[in-house]
XYZ file of C-alpha atoms in Angstrom:
769
model
C 13.641 55.050 -16.506
C 13.275 58.802 -17.996
C 10.530 59.106 -20.868
C 9.560 62.488 -22.681
C 5.986 63.318 -23.333
C 5.552 62.878 -26.782
C 2.849 60.983 -29.527
C 5.081 57.814 -28.699
C 5.517 58.244 -25.464
C 3.310 55.020 -24.194
C 4.961 53.647 -27.119
C 8.469 53.568 -25.622
C 7.110 53.589 -22.085
C 5.414 49.854 -22.856
C 8.553 48.769 -24.891
C 10.676 49.759 -21.376
C 7.879 47.871 -19.266
C 7.919 44.672 -21.105
C 11.938 44.927 -21.647
C 13.194 46.025 -18.993
C 11.917 46.671 -15.478
C 13.095 49.229 -13.546
C 16.816 48.521 -13.306
C 17.481 48.882 -16.811
C 20.424 50.857 -17.282
C 19.735 52.921 -20.605
C 16.696 55.853 -20.702
C 14.932 56.356 -23.451
C 14.457 59.932 -25.308
C 11.714 60.403 -28.502
C 13.125 63.258 -30.708
C 12.873 64.607 -34.316
C 10.351 61.254 -34.848
C 12.918 58.601 -34.066
C 13.525 56.849 -30.258
C 17.037 57.530 -28.842
C 18.549 54.683 -26.225
C 21.287 55.888 -24.373
C 23.037 53.464 -22.845
C 24.740 54.222 -19.599
C 28.433 53.610 -20.212
C 27.888 52.193 -24.040
C 26.528 53.264 -27.405
C 23.134 55.226 -27.952
C 20.433 53.337 -29.651
C 18.371 55.418 -32.372
C 15.381 53.276 -33.839
C 12.054 54.682 -35.624
C 9.113 53.611 -33.834
C 7.560 52.752 -37.144
C 10.051 50.162 -38.274
C 9.092 46.701 -36.544
C 12.186 47.449 -34.556
C 11.924 46.449 -30.917
C 14.541 46.230 -27.905
C 16.354 44.248 -26.727
C 17.805 44.048 -23.138
C 20.959 41.572 -22.118
C 23.057 42.701 -19.000
C 20.436 45.613 -18.011
C 21.346 47.204 -21.252
C 19.790 48.230 -24.143
C 20.412 46.692 -27.874
C 17.901 46.640 -31.177
C 16.952 43.379 -32.619
C 17.432 44.487 -36.242
C 16.505 41.146 -37.739
C 13.521 41.356 -35.236
C 13.907 37.608 -34.794
C 13.582 38.300 -30.659
C 17.219 37.427 -29.559
C 20.655 39.590 -29.924
C 23.182 38.107 -32.305
C 26.026 38.905 -33.013
C 26.264 41.697 -34.892
C 23.562 44.071 -32.850
C 25.863 43.441 -30.222
C 27.645 47.258 -29.984
C 30.113 45.278 -27.111
C 31.217 43.123 -30.040
C 34.396 43.720 -32.194
C 33.191 45.477 -35.540
C 35.376 42.689 -37.065
C 33.451 39.890 -35.142
C 30.293 42.004 -36.051
C 30.744 42.500 -39.877
C 31.653 38.808 -39.921
C 28.642 37.536 -38.754
C 26.338 39.559 -40.003
C 28.247 38.633 -43.766
C 27.334 35.102 -43.288
C 23.468 36.002 -42.174
C 22.868 37.231 -45.472
C 21.500 35.721 -48.255
C 23.753 36.010 -51.620
C 20.821 38.423 -53.077
C 21.466 40.722 -50.471
C 25.575 40.838 -50.302
C 25.376 41.596 -54.417
C 23.211 44.725 -52.825
C 25.207 45.735 -50.564
C 27.863 45.936 -53.527
C 25.805 48.391 -55.398
C 26.696 52.010 -55.158
C 23.719 54.096 -56.051
C 24.179 56.516 -59.420
C 23.720 60.511 -58.298
C 20.509 61.498 -55.895
C 19.322 65.071 -55.838
C 17.362 66.084 -52.781
C 14.588 66.617 -53.978
C 14.899 64.515 -57.673
C 14.623 67.002 -60.330
C 11.633 66.704 -62.373
C 13.743 65.534 -65.707
C 17.547 64.848 -67.181
C 20.310 63.802 -65.138
C 19.149 63.221 -61.244
C 15.872 63.139 -62.012
C 13.090 60.827 -60.213
C 9.547 60.533 -59.170
C 7.247 61.151 -56.203
C 4.082 58.382 -56.585
C 4.887 58.433 -59.977
C 4.568 62.351 -60.405
C 7.513 64.726 -60.862
C 9.073 67.288 -58.228
C 6.524 70.195 -57.777
C 8.054 72.568 -55.835
C 5.536 73.546 -52.963
C 3.216 70.390 -53.494
C 6.139 67.666 -52.898
C 7.579 67.002 -49.436
C 11.065 67.909 -50.589
C 12.686 65.608 -48.255
C 10.115 62.174 -49.273
C 12.299 59.501 -51.314
C 11.699 58.836 -54.391
C 10.340 55.508 -56.110
C 13.078 55.096 -57.545
C 15.628 55.068 -54.117
C 12.034 53.063 -52.561
C 13.189 50.701 -55.420
C 16.603 49.775 -55.155
C 16.400 49.721 -51.319
C 13.831 47.424 -51.116
C 14.050 45.031 -53.811
C 17.959 45.595 -55.212
C 18.878 45.543 -51.296
C 20.745 48.824 -52.285
C 22.472 50.104 -48.961
C 24.831 52.656 -50.596
C 23.635 56.138 -52.021
C 25.901 58.910 -53.723
C 24.006 62.274 -52.919
C 24.505 64.830 -54.913
C 22.381 68.117 -54.419
C 20.250 69.303 -51.515
C 17.574 71.298 -51.272
C 18.975 73.120 -47.866
C 21.061 70.813 -45.134
C 17.302 70.282 -43.341
C 16.173 68.342 -45.847
C 19.179 66.269 -46.204
C 18.507 65.831 -42.525
C 14.754 65.027 -42.863
C 15.586 63.147 -46.258
C 18.328 60.537 -44.151
C 16.339 59.859 -41.766
C 13.096 58.428 -43.681
C 15.775 56.618 -46.007
C 17.203 55.629 -42.765
C 13.508 54.181 -41.262
C 12.951 52.891 -44.648
C 15.768 50.503 -44.540
C 15.811 49.517 -40.635
C 12.007 48.330 -41.727
C 13.706 45.845 -44.173
C 15.356 42.405 -43.796
C 18.153 42.227 -41.447
C 18.019 46.419 -40.786
C 21.129 47.359 -42.367
C 21.216 50.940 -42.245
C 22.174 53.173 -46.080
C 25.964 54.540 -45.715
C 25.239 57.506 -48.019
C 28.311 59.390 -48.958
C 29.290 62.921 -51.284
C 32.133 63.727 -53.555
C 33.540 66.877 -52.486
C 31.017 69.544 -51.297
C 32.977 72.140 -49.684
C 33.651 74.162 -52.739
C 33.193 78.298 -52.788
C 30.480 80.440 -54.347
C 32.815 82.949 -55.428
C 30.245 86.022 -55.432
C 29.270 85.113 -52.035
C 30.194 88.137 -48.987
C 31.960 86.444 -46.475
C 30.515 87.821 -42.947
C 32.092 86.396 -39.905
C 29.487 86.653 -37.810
C 27.234 84.789 -40.089
C 26.361 81.201 -40.780
C 26.066 80.113 -44.220
C 24.826 76.453 -45.723
C 28.362 74.637 -45.615
C 31.721 76.207 -45.007
C 33.349 76.799 -47.981
C 37.042 76.249 -48.463
C 39.635 76.517 -51.924
C 39.632 73.277 -54.136
C 42.259 70.361 -53.347
C 45.008 72.503 -55.546
C 44.702 75.327 -53.462
C 45.023 73.574 -50.869
C 47.801 71.668 -51.815
C 49.345 75.714 -52.694
C 49.428 76.484 -48.825
C 51.780 73.957 -48.420
C 50.575 73.175 -44.996
C 49.007 69.524 -44.387
C 47.741 70.739 -40.894
C 45.186 72.689 -42.448
C 44.241 70.083 -45.000
C 43.521 67.693 -41.533
C 41.537 70.648 -39.749
C 39.595 70.655 -43.210
C 38.968 66.882 -43.232
C 37.816 67.172 -39.477
C 35.067 70.285 -39.980
C 34.172 68.771 -43.037
C 33.428 65.806 -41.340
C 31.176 66.723 -38.778
C 29.042 68.636 -41.409
C 29.124 65.496 -43.616
C 27.331 63.981 -40.204
C 25.438 66.397 -39.646
C 23.741 65.836 -42.596
C 23.579 61.783 -42.988
C 26.770 61.494 -44.804
C 29.448 58.965 -43.606
C 31.445 58.577 -46.384
C 33.270 61.025 -48.274
C 34.302 60.322 -52.108
C 37.520 61.908 -51.999
C 40.326 62.512 -51.164
C 41.884 62.664 -55.147
C 45.431 62.180 -54.727
C 46.898 60.994 -57.799
C 50.151 63.106 -59.064
C 48.787 65.679 -61.687
C 52.059 64.653 -63.612
C 49.999 65.828 -67.198
C 49.957 69.443 -67.037
C 46.709 69.136 -69.551
C 45.013 66.468 -67.577
C 40.881 67.783 -67.005
C 41.343 66.582 -63.158
C 44.149 68.681 -62.401
C 42.320 70.742 -59.936
C 40.756 67.845 -57.544
C 45.091 66.543 -57.208
C 47.176 68.151 -54.750
C 49.385 69.128 -57.528
C 52.206 66.860 -59.229
C 54.029 66.566 -56.109
C 54.658 62.645 -55.273
C 56.015 63.725 -51.381
C 53.115 67.062 -50.817
C 50.413 64.694 -52.511
C 51.305 62.047 -49.824
C 51.708 64.536 -46.763
C 48.213 65.921 -47.904
C 46.161 62.742 -48.347
C 47.349 61.772 -45.070
C 46.235 64.391 -43.135
C 43.054 64.664 -45.006
C 41.707 61.276 -44.519
C 42.879 61.182 -40.297
C 41.134 64.241 -40.331
C 38.137 63.078 -41.945
C 38.256 59.241 -40.102
C 39.502 59.803 -37.368
C 37.450 61.143 -34.550
C 39.857 63.713 -32.069
C 42.851 61.650 -32.996
C 41.456 58.405 -31.291
C 39.989 56.414 -34.097
C 36.666 55.321 -35.217
C 34.190 57.202 -33.804
C 30.476 59.560 -33.720
C 32.335 62.327 -35.912
C 33.968 59.591 -38.340
C 33.614 60.183 -41.817
C 34.679 57.106 -44.441
C 37.437 58.226 -47.053
C 37.467 57.187 -50.484
C 40.900 57.137 -51.799
C 40.913 58.048 -55.581
C 42.418 56.909 -57.706
C 44.320 53.691 -57.925
C 47.151 53.587 -59.149
C 46.816 57.286 -60.155
C 44.715 58.672 -63.418
C 47.380 61.757 -63.649
C 49.219 60.567 -66.691
C 46.879 60.680 -69.673
C 48.077 60.277 -72.577
C 48.053 64.098 -74.338
C 46.194 65.312 -71.326
C 43.023 63.475 -72.460
C 41.162 62.248 -69.261
C 39.075 58.806 -69.044
C 35.627 59.616 -68.763
C 36.102 59.827 -72.332
C 36.898 57.226 -74.717
C 39.428 59.240 -76.427
C 41.078 59.638 -72.814
C 40.789 56.209 -71.080
C 44.376 55.380 -71.729
C 47.552 56.606 -69.274
C 50.964 56.058 -70.399
C 54.009 55.741 -68.933
C 56.809 57.325 -71.189
C 59.202 58.033 -68.541
C 58.415 54.447 -66.938
C 57.580 55.912 -64.068
C 54.474 54.283 -63.026
C 55.501 53.759 -59.502
C 55.909 57.620 -58.518
C 52.268 57.638 -58.852
C 51.541 54.773 -55.927
C 53.321 57.071 -53.531
C 49.927 59.256 -52.213
C 48.859 55.864 -51.356
C 50.948 53.882 -49.953
C 52.482 56.692 -48.023
C 50.100 58.719 -46.936
C 46.328 57.128 -47.576
C 47.688 53.634 -45.891
C 50.027 55.503 -43.588
C 47.645 57.067 -41.094
C 48.978 58.993 -38.010
C 45.285 58.845 -36.601
C 43.833 55.458 -34.821
C 41.918 54.832 -37.762
C 44.850 52.912 -39.629
C 44.497 53.157 -43.777
C 41.799 55.052 -45.862
C 38.767 52.629 -45.796
C 38.309 52.688 -49.432
C 39.609 52.800 -52.837
C 38.621 53.852 -55.989
C 40.376 52.623 -59.180
C 40.541 55.364 -62.487
C 38.772 54.720 -65.723
C 42.105 54.576 -67.333
C 43.337 51.567 -68.964
C 47.614 51.557 -67.467
C 49.067 50.751 -70.365
C 51.688 47.972 -70.462
C 51.918 47.921 -67.334
C 50.369 44.465 -66.651
C 53.761 42.525 -65.898
C 52.110 39.021 -65.224
C 49.543 38.807 -67.671
C 49.892 41.072 -70.375
C 46.846 42.609 -70.445
C 45.558 46.574 -71.185
C 42.172 46.593 -69.678
C 40.287 49.672 -67.158
C 41.878 49.667 -63.776
C 38.739 48.038 -61.901
C 39.288 44.937 -64.042
C 42.937 44.108 -63.828
C 43.954 41.457 -61.053
C 47.148 42.814 -61.512
C 46.153 45.630 -60.505
C 43.709 44.912 -58.329
C 45.079 41.898 -56.748
C 48.419 41.414 -57.589
C 49.354 45.158 -56.678
C 46.814 46.392 -54.475
C 46.030 43.664 -52.594
C 49.047 41.401 -52.569
C 51.801 43.723 -52.642
C 51.035 46.506 -50.662
C 48.136 43.987 -48.410
C 45.157 46.998 -48.947
C 42.243 44.180 -47.394
C 39.852 47.257 -47.704
C 36.869 48.338 -49.882
C 37.472 48.837 -53.479
C 34.741 50.417 -55.151
C 34.738 50.847 -59.108
C 34.596 54.784 -60.590
C 31.131 55.231 -61.871
C 29.328 53.654 -64.845
C 32.569 51.005 -65.917
C 29.932 48.447 -66.533
C 27.805 50.241 -68.595
C 27.610 49.771 -72.154
C 30.472 52.602 -74.211
C 28.680 53.573 -77.169
C 30.451 57.150 -78.311
C 34.108 58.400 -78.130
C 33.277 61.888 -76.810
C 30.138 61.995 -74.077
C 30.862 62.543 -70.448
C 28.334 60.146 -68.982
C 28.847 57.145 -71.896
C 29.249 53.875 -70.078
C 33.166 53.092 -69.493
C 34.594 49.870 -69.809
C 37.763 49.996 -71.292
C 39.613 47.636 -73.131
C 36.985 45.106 -72.308
C 34.539 46.615 -74.475
C 32.903 43.262 -76.155
C 31.840 41.507 -72.663
C 28.337 41.496 -71.586
C 27.234 43.700 -68.524
C 26.898 40.508 -66.522
C 30.560 39.189 -67.614
C 32.151 42.583 -66.656
C 31.066 42.097 -63.502
C 32.409 38.887 -63.072
C 35.542 39.989 -64.413
C 35.958 42.674 -61.941
C 34.527 40.296 -59.110
C 37.394 38.467 -59.965
C 40.308 41.085 -59.997
C 39.216 41.860 -56.369
C 36.500 44.348 -56.449
C 34.184 44.755 -53.883
C 31.848 47.243 -55.363
C 30.173 48.849 -58.395
C 29.765 52.326 -58.703
C 27.220 54.061 -60.487
C 24.701 50.583 -60.636
C 21.177 50.744 -58.998
C 20.175 47.089 -59.908
C 21.263 43.936 -58.549
C 20.815 41.654 -61.444
C 24.204 41.382 -63.112
C 26.041 40.608 -59.318
C 23.460 37.540 -59.007
C 24.703 36.552 -63.060
C 27.871 36.892 -61.900
C 27.999 35.246 -59.436
C 26.051 32.055 -61.092
C 29.130 32.717 -63.754
C 31.598 32.141 -60.796
C 29.501 29.230 -59.661
C 30.084 27.665 -62.355
C 33.537 27.825 -62.857
C 34.557 27.824 -58.965
C 32.030 26.330 -57.354
C 29.621 27.391 -54.865
C 31.524 27.213 -52.115
C 34.408 29.331 -53.348
C 32.157 31.949 -54.960
C 30.179 32.378 -51.317
C 32.895 32.854 -49.445
C 34.448 35.396 -52.308
C 30.966 37.377 -51.958
C 31.271 37.352 -48.410
C 34.346 38.442 -48.210
C 33.086 42.045 -50.183
C 30.364 42.308 -47.381
C 32.590 41.945 -44.547
C 34.920 44.897 -46.109
C 31.751 46.648 -46.664
C 30.017 45.698 -43.466
C 32.820 46.836 -41.385
C 32.952 50.668 -42.744
C 29.065 50.882 -41.967
C 29.760 49.399 -38.497
C 32.802 52.127 -37.837
C 30.979 54.855 -38.093
C 28.112 53.627 -35.874
C 25.484 53.916 -37.967
C 24.155 50.549 -36.903
C 23.688 51.730 -33.836
C 22.011 55.207 -34.505
C 21.396 56.351 -38.139
C 19.553 59.114 -37.529
C 20.197 63.010 -37.144
C 18.405 65.796 -35.578
C 17.358 68.385 -38.222
C 17.539 71.467 -35.655
C 21.152 69.755 -34.356
C 21.996 69.773 -38.371
C 21.254 73.716 -39.032
C 23.342 74.362 -35.521
C 26.697 72.761 -37.266
C 26.403 72.879 -40.809
C 27.858 76.213 -41.687
C 28.373 77.386 -38.737
C 30.278 80.622 -38.137
C 33.636 79.379 -36.608
C 33.763 76.990 -39.823
C 32.814 79.253 -42.801
C 35.766 81.214 -40.701
C 37.833 78.476 -41.006
C 37.414 78.355 -44.538
C 37.685 81.512 -45.555
C 41.041 82.007 -44.041
C 42.051 78.696 -45.614
C 41.234 80.403 -48.824
C 43.466 83.514 -47.730
C 46.250 80.954 -47.654
C 45.771 79.096 -50.897
C 46.305 82.700 -53.050
C 49.436 82.987 -54.995
C 51.034 85.905 -55.563
C 53.172 85.452 -58.929
C 54.212 89.041 -59.858
C 54.319 92.706 -57.601
C 56.538 94.841 -59.907
C 57.498 98.110 -58.186
C 55.449 96.841 -55.103
C 52.245 97.600 -56.825
C 50.414 96.042 -53.955
C 49.231 95.821 -51.544
C 46.854 99.000 -52.567
C 45.963 100.038 -49.085
C 44.419 103.355 -49.922
C 40.660 103.732 -51.087
C 42.019 104.286 -54.754
C 40.149 104.452 -57.865
C 40.240 100.915 -59.915
C 39.065 99.749 -63.114
C 37.687 96.197 -63.651
C 37.088 95.829 -66.731
C 33.704 93.245 -68.219
C 35.006 90.234 -69.616
C 33.144 88.439 -72.266
C 32.683 84.387 -72.093
C 31.480 82.660 -75.283
C 28.666 80.526 -75.961
C 29.649 76.441 -75.080
C 28.486 74.071 -73.546
C 29.281 72.327 -69.902
C 30.593 68.605 -69.576
C 26.479 67.331 -69.855
C 26.618 68.452 -72.989
C 24.381 71.798 -71.970
C 24.425 75.069 -74.036
C 25.480 77.586 -71.909
C 24.610 81.082 -73.545
C 27.275 83.763 -74.251
C 27.579 86.600 -71.110
C 29.887 89.982 -70.694
C 29.527 90.687 -67.190
C 31.768 92.251 -64.587
C 33.716 88.654 -63.385
C 33.815 89.557 -59.981
C 30.850 90.512 -57.054
C 30.788 94.243 -58.263
C 29.549 94.978 -54.629
C 32.502 93.623 -52.983
C 35.085 95.784 -54.885
C 33.201 99.073 -54.146
C 33.608 98.043 -50.285
C 37.405 97.895 -50.840
C 38.110 100.959 -53.459
C 36.260 103.676 -55.416
C 34.976 101.577 -58.471
C 35.052 104.371 -61.622
C 34.334 102.812 -65.897
C 36.698 105.192 -67.601
C 40.006 103.651 -67.148
C 41.269 107.711 -67.063
C 40.344 108.389 -63.647
C 41.203 104.369 -62.545
C 44.829 104.655 -60.441
C 44.373 100.883 -60.708
C 43.173 98.311 -63.204
C 42.025 94.909 -62.003
C 41.491 92.420 -64.864
C 39.468 88.900 -63.978
C 40.177 85.974 -66.004
C 40.917 82.243 -66.096
C 43.225 79.899 -67.213
C 42.932 78.915 -70.638
C 40.224 75.992 -71.867
C 40.509 74.175 -75.113
C 38.172 71.484 -74.593
C 38.830 67.566 -74.320
C 41.064 66.889 -77.621
C 38.459 65.555 -79.562
C 36.186 67.226 -82.154
C 33.747 64.123 -83.801
C 33.133 67.250 -86.651
C 36.935 66.170 -88.120
C 36.038 61.856 -88.943
C 34.363 64.016 -91.308
C 36.956 65.773 -93.164
C 39.102 62.284 -93.075
C 40.552 62.826 -89.086
C 41.181 60.413 -86.291
C 38.867 63.185 -84.452
C 42.000 63.684 -82.323
C 43.295 67.407 -81.524
C 45.918 68.926 -78.990
C 44.680 70.317 -75.761
C 46.337 73.857 -75.371
C 47.287 75.924 -72.388
C 47.982 78.747 -73.962
C 45.191 81.750 -75.043
C 46.212 81.937 -78.829
C 46.125 79.592 -81.639
C 47.836 76.538 -81.269
C 49.247 73.743 -84.339
C 50.504 71.077 -82.400
C 53.586 70.937 -84.632
C 55.929 69.605 -82.204
C 53.160 66.693 -80.970
C 54.472 62.652 -81.299
C 53.832 61.218 -84.263
C 52.294 58.356 -83.253
C 50.447 57.792 -80.285
C 51.679 56.106 -77.449
C 48.327 54.135 -76.798
C 45.261 52.815 -78.715
C 42.143 51.564 -79.858
C 38.043 51.051 -79.032
C 36.176 48.939 -80.697
C 34.060 52.207 -82.113
C 37.722 53.399 -83.928
C 39.591 50.916 -87.098
C 42.671 52.533 -86.539
C 45.079 52.879 -82.999
C 47.019 56.741 -83.950
C 46.067 58.864 -81.955
C 48.230 61.609 -82.987
C 47.523 64.954 -83.631
C 50.573 66.239 -84.673
C 50.397 69.580 -86.475
C 46.161 69.914 -86.362
C 45.386 73.538 -84.876
C 43.235 74.292 -81.975
C 41.530 77.238 -80.279
C 40.505 78.082 -76.581
C 37.592 78.860 -75.706
C 38.267 81.549 -73.893
C 41.221 83.449 -76.159
C 39.320 86.737 -75.425
C 41.012 86.509 -72.092
C 44.801 87.814 -73.067
C 42.956 90.339 -75.476
C 41.354 91.424 -72.285
C 44.327 92.038 -70.279
C 46.433 93.228 -72.900
C 43.484 96.400 -74.246
C 43.374 96.649 -70.317
C 46.807 97.429 -70.287
C 46.986 99.943 -73.140
C 43.589 101.959 -71.692
C 45.445 102.128 -68.635
C 49.051 103.342 -70.447
C 51.811 103.493 -67.795
C 48.884 102.653 -64.481
C 49.543 99.347 -62.916
C 47.176 96.449 -64.485
C 46.919 93.739 -61.335
C 45.876 90.370 -63.135
C 43.658 88.238 -61.559
C 43.689 84.964 -62.116
C 40.939 82.143 -61.448
C 43.302 78.848 -61.901
C 42.485 74.950 -62.610
C 45.623 73.901 -64.934
C 49.113 75.054 -65.044
C 49.213 77.606 -68.190
C 51.384 79.957 -70.227
C 51.846 83.051 -69.358
C 54.118 85.040 -72.276
C 51.023 86.255 -73.472
C 49.274 88.375 -70.421
C 52.444 88.780 -67.448
C 54.176 91.763 -69.491
C 50.767 93.332 -70.193
C 50.503 92.867 -65.945
C 51.893 94.383 -62.999
C 51.081 92.516 -60.374
C 49.354 88.743 -60.934
C 47.698 87.005 -58.181
C 46.455 83.330 -58.590
C 42.762 82.076 -56.846
C 42.167 78.028 -56.592
C 38.347 78.314 -55.944
C 38.274 80.909 -53.803
C 36.055 83.855 -52.784
C 35.909 87.217 -54.690
C 36.258 88.572 -51.122
C 39.064 86.572 -50.196
C 40.909 88.356 -53.326
C 40.400 91.823 -52.465
C 41.340 91.443 -48.610
C 44.891 90.168 -50.184
C 44.420 93.353 -52.723
C 44.205 95.505 -49.930
C 46.506 93.825 -47.707
C 44.236 92.899 -44.901
C 46.181 89.431 -45.869
C 49.386 88.751 -46.615
C 50.113 85.895 -49.833
C 51.750 83.007 -48.541
C 51.122 80.188 -50.978
C 53.305 78.624 -53.303
C 52.610 77.018 -56.706
C 51.937 73.085 -56.246
C 52.829 72.247 -59.925
C 55.186 74.129 -62.358
C 53.972 76.733 -65.350
C 55.734 75.657 -68.870
C 57.244 78.054 -70.591
C 55.606 77.407 -73.874
C 53.233 74.537 -75.667
C 57.023 72.974 -76.821
C 57.916 72.426 -73.828
C 54.498 70.733 -73.134
C 54.286 69.072 -75.910
C 58.246 67.370 -75.026
C 57.483 66.533 -71.110
C 56.467 62.632 -69.926
C 52.490 62.117 -69.167
C 54.155 60.802 -66.043
C 56.759 62.750 -64.390
C 56.982 65.937 -62.297
C 58.784 68.378 -62.671
C 59.960 67.771 -66.120
C 58.957 71.311 -68.089
C 60.855 74.003 -68.842
C 59.534 76.626 -66.463
C 58.401 80.043 -67.692
C 60.962 83.049 -66.610
C 59.131 86.450 -66.130
C 60.167 89.918 -66.591
C 61.217 90.317 -62.958
C 63.603 87.308 -63.711
C 61.792 84.954 -61.494
C 60.752 81.519 -62.737
C 57.176 79.961 -62.234
C 58.078 76.361 -60.420
C 57.028 74.008 -58.365
C 56.907 75.668 -54.992
C 57.494 79.733 -56.288
C 55.771 82.107 -54.486
C 55.924 86.168 -53.691
C 54.868 87.955 -50.379
C 55.538 91.371 -49.296
C 58.800 90.858 -48.686
C 59.369 88.975 -51.800
C 60.782 85.360 -53.020
C 58.774 83.293 -50.352
C 61.981 81.071 -49.173
C 60.453 78.797 -45.611
C 60.499 75.663 -44.083
C 57.478 74.997 -47.084
C 59.956 75.377 -49.534
C 62.918 73.297 -48.352
C 61.075 70.275 -47.016
C 58.990 69.519 -50.037
C 60.892 71.565 -53.280
């Protein structure tokens, strides 16, 4: 037996002598404040010396006595199947403990912010830099762990990878010392986006590897690359103490105006299914063998697809709560799930969790005729997901669906769509009986306990206990599968070594290069191989508000890291001296399709969402909206016909046109940072070349421009010819728009892209077009 010297050495030695004598088949190592126990040919255990957990020895092997009852229970035996362990533990839990397991925390920033969203306190005081330990648990976290039995925590921003690791270890030690010793299943929304202006250095690491957006991944048309991302990201997640990814987002983006288009794999059901399959296999399967210590649960979203919001409005807002199906194409939206997330190639079988979207899938319930949010729909969850498609994994609601709805246009408003008249407890009960296992954004177990009592009154205690246990088993399986019942601790030093290591940063940067689409290259302007003189005009950004309503000031500045540009070219301030101009802009953005000030003028508050830069009047919009109705409205017609809207960044188009005028007959290269389809007629003729970047670093763009890398990506969506075709297309149908034809005669259709030799026509195009 090996005992390392440390302040816990005597503690560990005493345990080993008392419990094992000298013939055990395991050894202990103290590191990073916890005790590691390595079983010969078996699982490695980890526990805190301060949690009260002791070791049990059975068959000369070590096990953790997590409930501290002095005997080995089935759920504590790492030799037993996940299914048996989950059922044993669920049967031992009281209803309050199960209710806590069904909670998924609100967003937790590490450390907590002093005020506002993501705020928290430490011993009653706000976080103070240099005074408060950033890795400590907040008062609120201690409360929802101990008093509400919550064990699923959503992690947002972290101060550093090392702080995240230290916080995880403190959280797990806290959980370990309570009740049945159930560890925390920490999770994250996607966190591998780029910092555009950051320089990439092949020999250097970073805080985490940086990859293109999901839409950029789709533009590669390469599922193997997406799988590689999942494999790398899962290693980084595990090093941070994260064991569930609240991703991938696999809605097919059939509505081009949708605000969440950028988080999808585009509008093709077939491509989205292939990407979903690869992404989840990468995250969940350890070296293609199935569940293991590098596995991360994937929560695929959003069932049954949220990409058909009427007129592009998003269901985070009451103004966008309806998904509509004028093309009768509901079933196509299920394909990324049924042919991707539920049919994995790796050893894990299917995605371990599903998140329904906020939307009301309008008039799709053929059994009960209900128009309610998907998580409340017995048809959407019970009949379709559970029964027809046989899904028995975790179903977790999107965040805040059981909170109160008070306004039409606030991102953090409650979202109990279609059942706004129910109490908080009734909302939980309805979702529970529809087939939901978990409630996103809820830290308080009280309404779940009240929902349980409602069920006891209606169905009896035996049936409701069985219903609660069924959810507990599903939830516990996901915790057992990733091995954190045995060892939930991470080494901060290993975290620093793994997260953002040079090989991972390199893979992410290469993926960025593969995601950049070249739409136009008139007269072979690109690549610019010589260090020519370039003019980069500054970009004006008007004052605006972010999605949380915080004010953002206006600015005029270089829209690119100009120091990086200078490493490739000679930057000049005078366009007359330049050989070429590089114009960096963003696609048009016109808001959420709603403005409450319109109500004061006698209007209904609804406005068009425009994909063009210039002012737009919706003369071709529907006279009557397909869906409508809200307790805060006394009408149901949400039409915006003949209303006008301006984009926030109309000056972007002006910048391209003005730069072309300044450059005269010299070439202008337009680089677009893009999140949605857009209309190119206002800028294409003034652009000799056009590149699209989907959340990439400036340096990746410069590598393409300079010829250091060749563009190879394809459009994962159509680019509409005009707003008329946008208004006439069906929200639920892909590939149904007239596409833009440029001055070179190329159509900006799905799977179109150029390389140095011209239009790309390879196996990817043949397979997915």
